[in-house]
Amino acid sequence: MRAVLQYWPVLVQGLCITVWVAVWVILGSVPGAVILGALRLSERRVFRLASMLFIEFIRAPSALVLLFWVFYALPLVPGMPRLSPLTAAILVLALDGAAYGAEMVRAGIQAVHVGQTDACHALGLSKLQSFTKVILPQALSQIVPNFGSLARSMVKWTAIVSFVGVQDLLYIGNNIRGQTFDAVTVFCLLATLYWILTVLCGVAFRVLEQVLPLNRALRAARMPSQAAPEADVQGGAQ
Amino acid sequence: MTWDWNFVLKILPRLMDGVWYTVLITLASSAIALGGGLVLAILETVSTTFGQAFVRFWLELFRGVPTLVLLYFTFYVLPEFGIVLPAVPIGIAVLGIVYAAYCSEVYRGSLITIPAELRDACVALHLSPYITWQRVLAPLMIKRAAPALLNYVLGLFRETAVLFALGVPVLMGEAHEVGYENFRFLEPYTLAGVIYLGMNLPFLYLLSKLKDKHA
């Protein structure tokens, strides 16, 4: 036990790398998920089909296979760059996250009432405007909770980056196991750390849910319900 | 480095061995996952606070810790207690147990959608609790949960690639080994990716069919 704890500086380093990768993967997957999810519902058949094929193409081989392909096989294709382990890992995991997140974005957008789109059309808003200003803010209150559980999975996905030589928590843990032969302590420690990370991630998303536009509006609508007559009086006075 | 078809033909039989292992492990672990998940879900509904707390702990543990860490843990810790198992059963058991936790959630979700009147009817008909579960509730649960369960089986199939870390010759492991033996990585990994892609198609077909049926 004590032998393992002696290695705490490297463990902290590994933890930092894991957190770094996880944060970038989660942030990187957001724009991809929104774009892919919106394209899935596009009016053009070509866009719908293309985004569906892309999503299935990314999801079908697991992130691990994709990571190995990008890291080992991609540089052998003429004209393709050799990515550093960290870049390859973040790129692949973010793509995977975007593919899984796109389905959530799609479901969230579909849950917004069709009348909203019609109203935007009637008000003369452009497609992009109505999507970013009206539809998406409402869809977010459905997307974010689902995305939160996906983000928890993404923290766990980062464990595979050790295979291409990124010195994350698991990589360091395996090294320590090799030096101290204390597998029980090392892996219990790793499990605890990963578990804490996923719980923290869940908490972060629950906080994020509180500040979403629709949830805030709903709260604001619920709060002054007793004070409504007062507001009416003020409105009348103006 | 250019694409070499002769090399492809040479390594294809070995990759097919990997496919065979992947299928075998997917079937075995999903059997554990689907069966274990059902048992866990029933256990949680039937039992008292202790059973519920146990299942909750189980779920939280497997939801928060990467499969890879659990695999390493089982692989390196069991020998310290004098239990030496080959990598294949360990892989099957760990994947099966982890996905059993996920599946139990799905079963529980579908159990909630079964109207309470149905249980009252079972009581009125004087069915024993065992018969109630076996003949009425469990079949309904399974039927309603089928699409979500299939999704998890698909996820399990994709996750079998991780087992190569323990040296299990799944498709990914075979591709890795062949690549290292010949110092050619383009063909094995690309082929592995394409084969994994192809093996997804039956799942996607089944899923779309199930969805049509339920919609």
Coordinates of C-alpha atoms in Angstrom, one line a residue:
Chain A
M1 CA 0.0 0.0 0.0
R2 CA 2.6 2.5 1.1
A3 CA 4.9 1.4 -1.8
V4 CA 2.2 2.4 -4.2
L5 CA 1.5 5.7 -2.6
Q6 CA 5.1 6.7 -2.9
Y7 CA 4.4 7.1 -6.6
W8 CA 1.8 9.9 -6.0
P9 CA 3.6 12.5 -8.1
V10 CA 3.3 10.4 -11.3
L11 CA -0.2 9.4 -10.4
V12 CA -1.2 13.0 -10.2
Q13 CA 0.4 13.6 -13.5
G14 CA -1.5 10.7 -15.0
L15 CA -4.7 11.9 -13.5
C16 CA -4.1 15.4 -15.0
I17 CA -3.6 13.8 -18.5
T18 CA -6.8 11.8 -18.2
V19 CA -8.7 14.9 -17.1
W20 CA -7.1 16.9 -19.9
V21 CA -8.0 14.3 -22.6
A22 CA -11.6 13.9 -21.1
V23 CA -12.2 17.6 -21.1
W24 CA -11.1 18.1 -24.7
V25 CA -13.0 15.0 -25.9
I26 CA -16.2 16.2 -24.3
L27 CA -15.8 19.8 -25.6
G28 CA -14.7 18.6 -29.0
S29 CA -17.7 16.3 -29.4
V30 CA -20.2 19.1 -28.8
P31 CA -20.0 21.0 -32.1
G32 CA -19.7 17.7 -34.0
A33 CA -22.8 16.3 -32.3
V34 CA -24.9 19.5 -32.9
I35 CA -23.9 19.7 -36.6
L36 CA -24.4 16.0 -37.3
G37 CA -27.7 15.9 -35.3
A38 CA -29.0 18.9 -37.2
L39 CA -28.0 17.4 -40.6
R40 CA -29.8 14.2 -39.6
L41 CA -33.0 16.2 -39.8
S42 CA -32.2 18.2 -42.8
E43 CA -34.8 18.6 -45.5
R44 CA -32.3 17.5 -48.1
R45 CA -32.2 13.8 -48.5
V46 CA -28.5 13.9 -49.4
F47 CA -27.5 15.5 -46.1
R48 CA -29.7 13.1 -44.1
L49 CA -28.2 10.1 -45.7
A50 CA -24.6 11.4 -45.6
S51 CA -24.7 12.2 -41.9
M52 CA -26.4 8.9 -41.1
L53 CA -23.7 7.0 -43.0
F54 CA -21.0 9.0 -41.3
I55 CA -22.4 8.4 -37.9
E56 CA -22.7 4.6 -38.4
F57 CA -19.3 4.6 -40.0
I58 CA -17.7 6.2 -36.9
R59 CA -19.7 4.1 -34.4
A60 CA -19.5 0.7 -36.1
P61 CA -15.8 -0.2 -35.3
S62 CA -15.3 0.6 -31.6
A63 CA -13.2 3.6 -30.6
L64 CA -10.3 1.3 -30.0
V65 CA -10.2 -0.1 -33.6
L66 CA -10.5 3.5 -34.9
L67 CA -7.8 4.7 -32.7
F68 CA -5.3 2.0 -33.8
W69 CA -6.2 2.7 -37.4
V70 CA -5.7 6.4 -37.1
F71 CA -2.5 6.0 -35.2
Y72 CA -0.8 3.1 -37.1
A73 CA -2.5 2.8 -40.5
L74 CA -3.4 6.4 -41.4
P75 CA 0.2 7.7 -41.6
L76 CA 0.9 4.9 -44.2
V77 CA -1.7 6.3 -46.5
P78 CA 0.1 8.7 -48.9
G79 CA -0.4 12.4 -48.0
M80 CA -1.7 11.8 -44.5
P81 CA -0.1 13.3 -41.5
R82 CA 1.5 11.4 -38.6
L83 CA -0.5 12.4 -35.5
S84 CA 0.9 12.5 -32.1
P85 CA -0.6 10.0 -29.7
L86 CA -2.5 12.6 -27.7
T87 CA -3.9 14.3 -30.9
A88 CA -5.0 11.0 -32.4
A89 CA -6.6 9.9 -29.1
I90 CA -8.5 13.2 -28.7
L91 CA -9.6 13.2 -32.3
V92 CA -10.9 9.7 -32.4
L93 CA -12.7 9.9 -29.1
A94 CA -14.2 13.2 -29.9
L95 CA -15.5 11.9 -33.3
D96 CA -17.0 8.9 -31.5
G97 CA -18.6 11.1 -28.9
A98 CA -20.0 13.3 -31.7
A99 CA -21.5 10.3 -33.5
Y100 CA -23.2 9.1 -30.3
G101 CA -24.2 12.6 -29.3
A102 CA -25.8 13.3 -32.7
E103 CA -28.6 10.9 -32.0
M104 CA -29.3 12.7 -28.7
V105 CA -29.4 16.1 -30.5
R106 CA -31.7 14.6 -33.1
A107 CA -34.1 13.3 -30.5
G108 CA -34.0 16.6 -28.6
I109 CA -34.8 18.6 -31.7
Q110 CA -37.6 16.3 -32.6
A111 CA -39.1 16.8 -29.2
V112 CA -39.5 20.5 -29.8
H113 CA -43.0 21.2 -31.0
V114 CA -43.4 21.6 -34.8
G115 CA -45.4 24.8 -34.2
Q116 CA -42.2 26.5 -33.1
T117 CA -40.7 26.0 -36.6
D118 CA -43.8 27.2 -38.3
A119 CA -43.9 30.3 -36.0
C120 CA -40.3 31.0 -37.0
H121 CA -41.2 30.7 -40.6
A122 CA -44.2 33.0 -40.2
L123 CA -41.9 35.6 -38.4
G124 CA -39.6 35.5 -41.4
L125 CA -36.6 34.1 -39.5
S126 CA -33.9 32.4 -41.6
K127 CA -33.4 28.6 -41.2
L128 CA -30.1 29.2 -39.3
Q129 CA -31.6 31.9 -37.1
S130 CA -34.6 29.8 -36.2
F131 CA -32.4 26.8 -35.4
T132 CA -29.8 28.7 -33.2
K133 CA -32.2 31.2 -31.6
V134 CA -35.4 29.2 -31.1
I135 CA -35.2 25.5 -31.6
L136 CA -31.8 24.7 -30.1
P137 CA -32.2 26.6 -26.8
Q138 CA -35.5 24.6 -26.2
A139 CA -34.0 21.3 -27.3
L140 CA -31.0 21.8 -25.0
S141 CA -33.0 21.1 -21.9
Q142 CA -33.6 17.6 -23.3
I143 CA -30.2 17.1 -24.8
V144 CA -28.0 18.2 -21.9
P145 CA -29.1 15.5 -19.4
N146 CA -28.6 12.8 -22.0
F147 CA -25.3 14.3 -23.0
G148 CA -24.3 14.2 -19.4
S149 CA -24.5 10.5 -19.2
L150 CA -22.7 10.2 -22.5
A151 CA -20.0 12.5 -21.1
R152 CA -19.6 10.1 -18.1
S153 CA -19.0 7.3 -20.6
M154 CA -16.5 9.5 -22.4
V155 CA -14.5 9.8 -19.3
K156 CA -14.3 6.0 -19.2
W157 CA -13.4 5.8 -22.9
T158 CA -10.3 7.7 -22.2
A159 CA -8.8 4.6 -20.6
I160 CA -8.0 3.2 -24.1
V161 CA -5.6 6.0 -24.9
S162 CA -2.9 4.3 -22.9
F163 CA -2.7 1.7 -25.8
V164 CA -1.1 4.3 -28.1
G165 CA 1.3 5.5 -25.5
V166 CA -0.4 8.4 -23.9
Q167 CA 0.7 8.4 -20.3
D168 CA -2.7 8.6 -18.7
L169 CA -3.9 7.2 -15.4
L170 CA -4.1 3.7 -16.6
Y171 CA -0.7 3.7 -18.3
I172 CA 0.9 5.0 -15.1
G173 CA -1.1 2.5 -13.0
N174 CA 0.2 -0.3 -15.1
N175 CA 3.7 0.9 -14.7
I176 CA 3.4 1.1 -11.0
R177 CA 2.0 -2.4 -10.9
G178 CA 5.0 -3.6 -12.8
Q179 CA 7.3 -2.0 -10.2
T180 CA 5.5 -2.8 -7.0
F181 CA 3.6 -6.0 -7.9
D182 CA 0.8 -4.8 -5.8
A183 CA -2.0 -5.2 -8.3
V184 CA -4.9 -5.1 -5.7
T185 CA -4.0 -1.6 -4.4
V186 CA -3.1 -0.1 -7.7
F187 CA -6.3 -1.2 -9.5
C188 CA -8.5 -0.4 -6.5
L189 CA -7.0 3.1 -6.5
L190 CA -7.5 3.5 -10.3
A191 CA -11.1 2.3 -10.0
T192 CA -11.7 4.8 -7.2
L193 CA -10.1 7.7 -9.2
Y194 CA -12.1 6.9 -12.3
W195 CA -15.3 6.6 -10.3
I196 CA -14.7 10.0 -8.7
L197 CA -14.0 11.5 -12.1
T198 CA -17.3 10.2 -13.6
V199 CA -19.2 11.4 -10.6
L200 CA -17.7 14.8 -10.8
C201 CA -18.6 14.9 -14.5
G202 CA -22.1 14.0 -13.6
V203 CA -22.3 16.8 -11.1
A204 CA -20.9 19.3 -13.6
F205 CA -23.6 18.5 -16.0
R206 CA -26.3 18.7 -13.3
V207 CA -25.0 22.2 -12.6
L208 CA -25.1 23.0 -16.3
E209 CA -28.7 21.9 -16.5
Q210 CA -29.6 24.6 -14.0
V211 CA -28.4 27.4 -16.2
L212 CA -30.1 26.3 -19.4
P213 CA -32.3 28.9 -21.0
L214 CA -35.5 26.9 -21.0
N215 CA -35.0 25.6 -17.4
R216 CA -34.3 29.1 -16.2
A217 CA -37.4 30.4 -18.0
L218 CA -39.5 27.7 -16.5
R219 CA -38.2 28.4 -13.0
A220 CA -38.8 32.1 -13.5
A221 CA -42.3 31.3 -14.7
R222 CA -43.0 29.2 -11.6
M223 CA -41.5 31.5 -9.0
P224 CA -43.6 34.7 -9.4
S225 CA -46.9 32.8 -9.8
Q226 CA -48.0 34.0 -6.4
A227 CA -46.9 37.5 -7.2
A228 CA -48.6 37.6 -10.5
P229 CA -51.3 40.1 -9.6
E230 CA -48.6 42.5 -8.4
A231 CA -46.9 42.2 -11.7
D232 CA -50.2 42.9 -13.4
V233 CA -50.6 46.1 -11.5
Q234 CA -47.1 47.3 -12.4
G235 CA -47.8 46.4 -16.1
G236 CA -51.0 48.5 -15.9
A237 CA -49.2 51.4 -14.4
Q238 CA -46.8 51.8 -17.2
Chain B
M1 CA 3.5 1.9 -48.4
T2 CA 1.0 0.6 -50.9
W3 CA -1.9 -1.8 -50.5
D4 CA -0.8 -5.4 -51.1
W5 CA -3.6 -7.8 -52.0
N6 CA -1.4 -10.9 -51.7
F7 CA -0.7 -9.9 -48.1
V8 CA -4.4 -9.4 -47.5
L9 CA -5.1 -13.0 -48.7
K10 CA -2.3 -14.3 -46.5
I11 CA -3.6 -12.7 -43.3
L12 CA -7.3 -13.2 -44.0
P13 CA -7.5 -16.7 -42.5
R14 CA -6.0 -15.5 -39.3
L15 CA -8.3 -12.6 -39.1
M16 CA -11.2 -15.0 -39.6
D17 CA -10.0 -16.9 -36.5
G18 CA -10.4 -13.5 -34.7
V19 CA -13.9 -13.1 -36.1
W20 CA -14.8 -16.5 -34.7
Y21 CA -13.5 -15.6 -31.3
T22 CA -15.3 -12.3 -31.4
V23 CA -18.6 -13.9 -32.2
L24 CA -18.1 -16.6 -29.5
I25 CA -17.3 -14.0 -26.8
T26 CA -20.1 -11.7 -27.9
L27 CA -22.6 -14.6 -27.6
A28 CA -21.3 -15.9 -24.3
S29 CA -21.1 -12.5 -22.6
S30 CA -24.5 -11.4 -23.9
A31 CA -26.0 -14.5 -22.5
I32 CA -24.6 -13.6 -19.1
A33 CA -25.6 -10.0 -19.5
L34 CA -29.2 -10.7 -20.6
G35 CA -29.8 -13.4 -18.0
G36 CA -27.9 -11.7 -15.2
G37 CA -29.6 -8.4 -15.9
L38 CA -33.1 -10.0 -15.7
V39 CA -32.1 -11.7 -12.4
L40 CA -30.7 -8.4 -11.0
A41 CA -33.8 -6.5 -12.0
I42 CA -36.2 -9.0 -10.4
L43 CA -34.0 -9.1 -7.3
E44 CA -34.2 -5.4 -7.0
T45 CA -38.0 -5.3 -7.3
V46 CA -38.6 -8.3 -5.0
S47 CA -36.1 -7.8 -2.3
T48 CA -35.9 -5.5 0.6
T49 CA -33.6 -2.6 1.3
F50 CA -30.5 -4.7 1.5
G51 CA -31.0 -6.3 -1.9
Q52 CA -31.7 -2.9 -3.5
A53 CA -28.7 -1.3 -1.9
F54 CA -26.6 -4.2 -3.2
V55 CA -27.9 -3.9 -6.8
R56 CA -27.5 -0.1 -6.7
F57 CA -23.9 -0.4 -5.5
W58 CA -23.2 -2.9 -8.3
L59 CA -24.7 -0.6 -10.9
E60 CA -22.8 2.5 -9.7
L61 CA -19.5 0.6 -9.6
F62 CA -19.8 -0.7 -13.2
R63 CA -21.1 2.6 -14.5
G64 CA -18.2 4.6 -13.1
V65 CA -15.2 2.5 -13.8
P66 CA -13.8 1.7 -17.3
T67 CA -14.2 -1.9 -18.4
L68 CA -10.5 -1.9 -19.1
V69 CA -9.6 -1.3 -15.5
L70 CA -12.1 -4.0 -14.4
L71 CA -10.5 -6.4 -16.9
Y72 CA -7.0 -5.7 -15.6
F73 CA -8.2 -5.9 -12.1
T74 CA -9.7 -9.4 -12.5
F75 CA -6.8 -10.5 -14.6
Y76 CA -4.0 -9.5 -12.2
V77 CA -5.8 -9.9 -8.9
L78 CA -7.4 -13.4 -9.2
P79 CA -3.9 -15.1 -9.4
E80 CA -3.0 -13.5 -6.1
F81 CA -5.8 -15.5 -4.5
G82 CA -4.6 -18.7 -6.2
I83 CA -7.2 -18.7 -9.0
V84 CA -5.5 -18.9 -12.4
L85 CA -7.9 -18.6 -15.3
P86 CA -7.2 -18.2 -19.0
A87 CA -7.9 -14.8 -20.4
V88 CA -11.0 -15.8 -22.5
P89 CA -13.3 -16.8 -19.6
I90 CA -12.2 -13.7 -17.7
G91 CA -13.0 -11.5 -20.6
I92 CA -16.4 -13.2 -21.1
A93 CA -17.3 -12.9 -17.4
V94 CA -16.2 -9.3 -16.9
L95 CA -18.0 -8.0 -20.0
G96 CA -21.0 -10.1 -19.2
I97 CA -21.2 -8.8 -15.6
V98 CA -20.7 -5.2 -16.6
Y99 CA -23.4 -5.3 -19.3
A100 CA -25.7 -7.2 -16.9
A101 CA -25.7 -4.1 -14.8
Y102 CA -26.7 -2.0 -17.8
C103 CA -29.3 -4.5 -18.9
S104 CA -30.9 -4.6 -15.4
E105 CA -31.6 -0.9 -15.8
V106 CA -33.4 -1.5 -19.1
Y107 CA -35.4 -4.3 -17.6
R108 CA -36.4 -2.2 -14.6
G109 CA -37.4 0.6 -17.0
S110 CA -39.7 -1.7 -18.9
L111 CA -41.1 -3.2 -15.7
I112 CA -42.3 0.3 -14.7
T113 CA -44.3 0.6 -17.9
I114 CA -46.3 -2.6 -17.1
P115 CA -49.6 -1.4 -15.6
A116 CA -50.2 -2.3 -12.0
E117 CA -53.6 -3.8 -12.8
L118 CA -51.8 -6.7 -14.4
R119 CA -50.2 -7.6 -11.1
D120 CA -53.6 -7.2 -9.3
A121 CA -55.0 -9.6 -11.9
C122 CA -52.3 -12.1 -11.1
V123 CA -53.1 -11.9 -7.4
A124 CA -56.9 -12.2 -8.1
L125 CA -56.2 -15.4 -10.1
H126 CA -54.2 -16.7 -7.2
L127 CA -51.0 -17.2 -9.2
S128 CA -48.0 -18.0 -7.1
P129 CA -45.3 -15.2 -7.2
Y130 CA -43.0 -17.6 -9.2
I131 CA -45.6 -18.2 -11.9
T132 CA -46.5 -14.5 -11.9
W133 CA -42.9 -13.6 -12.7
Q134 CA -42.2 -16.5 -15.0
R135 CA -45.4 -16.5 -17.1
V136 CA -46.6 -12.9 -17.0
L137 CA -44.1 -10.3 -15.9
A138 CA -40.8 -11.5 -17.3
P139 CA -42.0 -12.2 -20.8
L140 CA -43.6 -8.8 -21.0
M141 CA -40.5 -7.1 -19.6
I142 CA -38.3 -8.9 -22.2
K143 CA -40.7 -8.0 -25.0
R144 CA -40.8 -4.4 -24.2
A145 CA -37.1 -4.1 -23.5
A146 CA -36.0 -5.9 -26.7
P147 CA -34.8 -2.9 -28.8
A148 CA -32.8 -1.3 -25.9
L149 CA -31.3 -4.7 -25.0
L150 CA -30.3 -5.3 -28.6
N151 CA -28.6 -1.9 -28.5
Y152 CA -26.6 -3.0 -25.4
V153 CA -25.6 -6.3 -27.1
L154 CA -24.4 -4.2 -30.0
G155 CA -22.3 -2.1 -27.6
L156 CA -21.0 -5.3 -26.0
F157 CA -19.9 -6.6 -29.4
R158 CA -18.1 -3.3 -30.1
E159 CA -16.4 -3.5 -26.7
T160 CA -15.0 -7.0 -27.2
A161 CA -12.1 -5.3 -29.1
V162 CA -10.8 -4.2 -25.7
L163 CA -10.1 -7.8 -24.7
F164 CA -7.0 -7.8 -26.9
A165 CA -5.4 -6.0 -23.9
L166 CA -5.4 -9.4 -22.1
G167 CA -4.1 -11.2 -25.2
V168 CA -7.5 -12.7 -26.2
P169 CA -7.3 -13.4 -29.9
V170 CA -10.4 -11.3 -30.8
L171 CA -10.4 -9.7 -34.3
M172 CA -8.6 -6.7 -33.0
G173 CA -5.9 -8.8 -31.2
E174 CA -5.3 -10.9 -34.3
A175 CA -4.9 -7.7 -36.4
H176 CA -2.5 -6.3 -33.9
E177 CA -0.4 -9.5 -33.8
V178 CA -0.3 -10.0 -37.6
G179 CA 0.7 -6.3 -38.0
Y180 CA 3.6 -6.7 -35.6
E181 CA 4.8 -10.0 -37.1
N182 CA 5.1 -8.6 -40.6
F183 CA 5.6 -4.9 -39.8
R184 CA 2.7 -4.0 -42.0
F185 CA -0.1 -2.1 -40.3
L186 CA -2.1 -0.7 -43.1
E187 CA -3.8 -3.9 -44.3
P188 CA -4.5 -5.6 -40.9
Y189 CA -6.0 -2.6 -39.2
T190 CA -8.0 -1.5 -42.3
L191 CA -9.3 -5.0 -42.8
A192 CA -10.2 -5.3 -39.1
G193 CA -12.1 -2.1 -39.3
V194 CA -14.0 -3.2 -42.4
I195 CA -14.9 -6.5 -40.9
Y196 CA -16.1 -4.9 -37.7
L197 CA -18.1 -2.6 -39.9
G198 CA -19.6 -5.5 -41.7
M199 CA -20.4 -7.4 -38.5
N200 CA -22.5 -4.4 -37.4
L201 CA -24.9 -4.7 -40.3
P202 CA -27.0 -7.6 -39.0
F203 CA -27.4 -5.7 -35.7
L204 CA -28.5 -2.6 -37.4
Y205 CA -30.9 -4.5 -39.6
L206 CA -32.5 -6.2 -36.6
L207 CA -32.7 -2.9 -34.7
S208 CA -34.5 -1.2 -37.5
K209 CA -36.9 -4.1 -37.8
L210 CA -37.6 -4.1 -34.0
K211 CA -38.1 -0.3 -34.1
D212 CA -40.7 -0.6 -36.9
K213 CA -42.5 -3.3 -34.9
H214 CA -42.7 -1.1 -31.8
A215 CA -43.5 2.2 -33.5

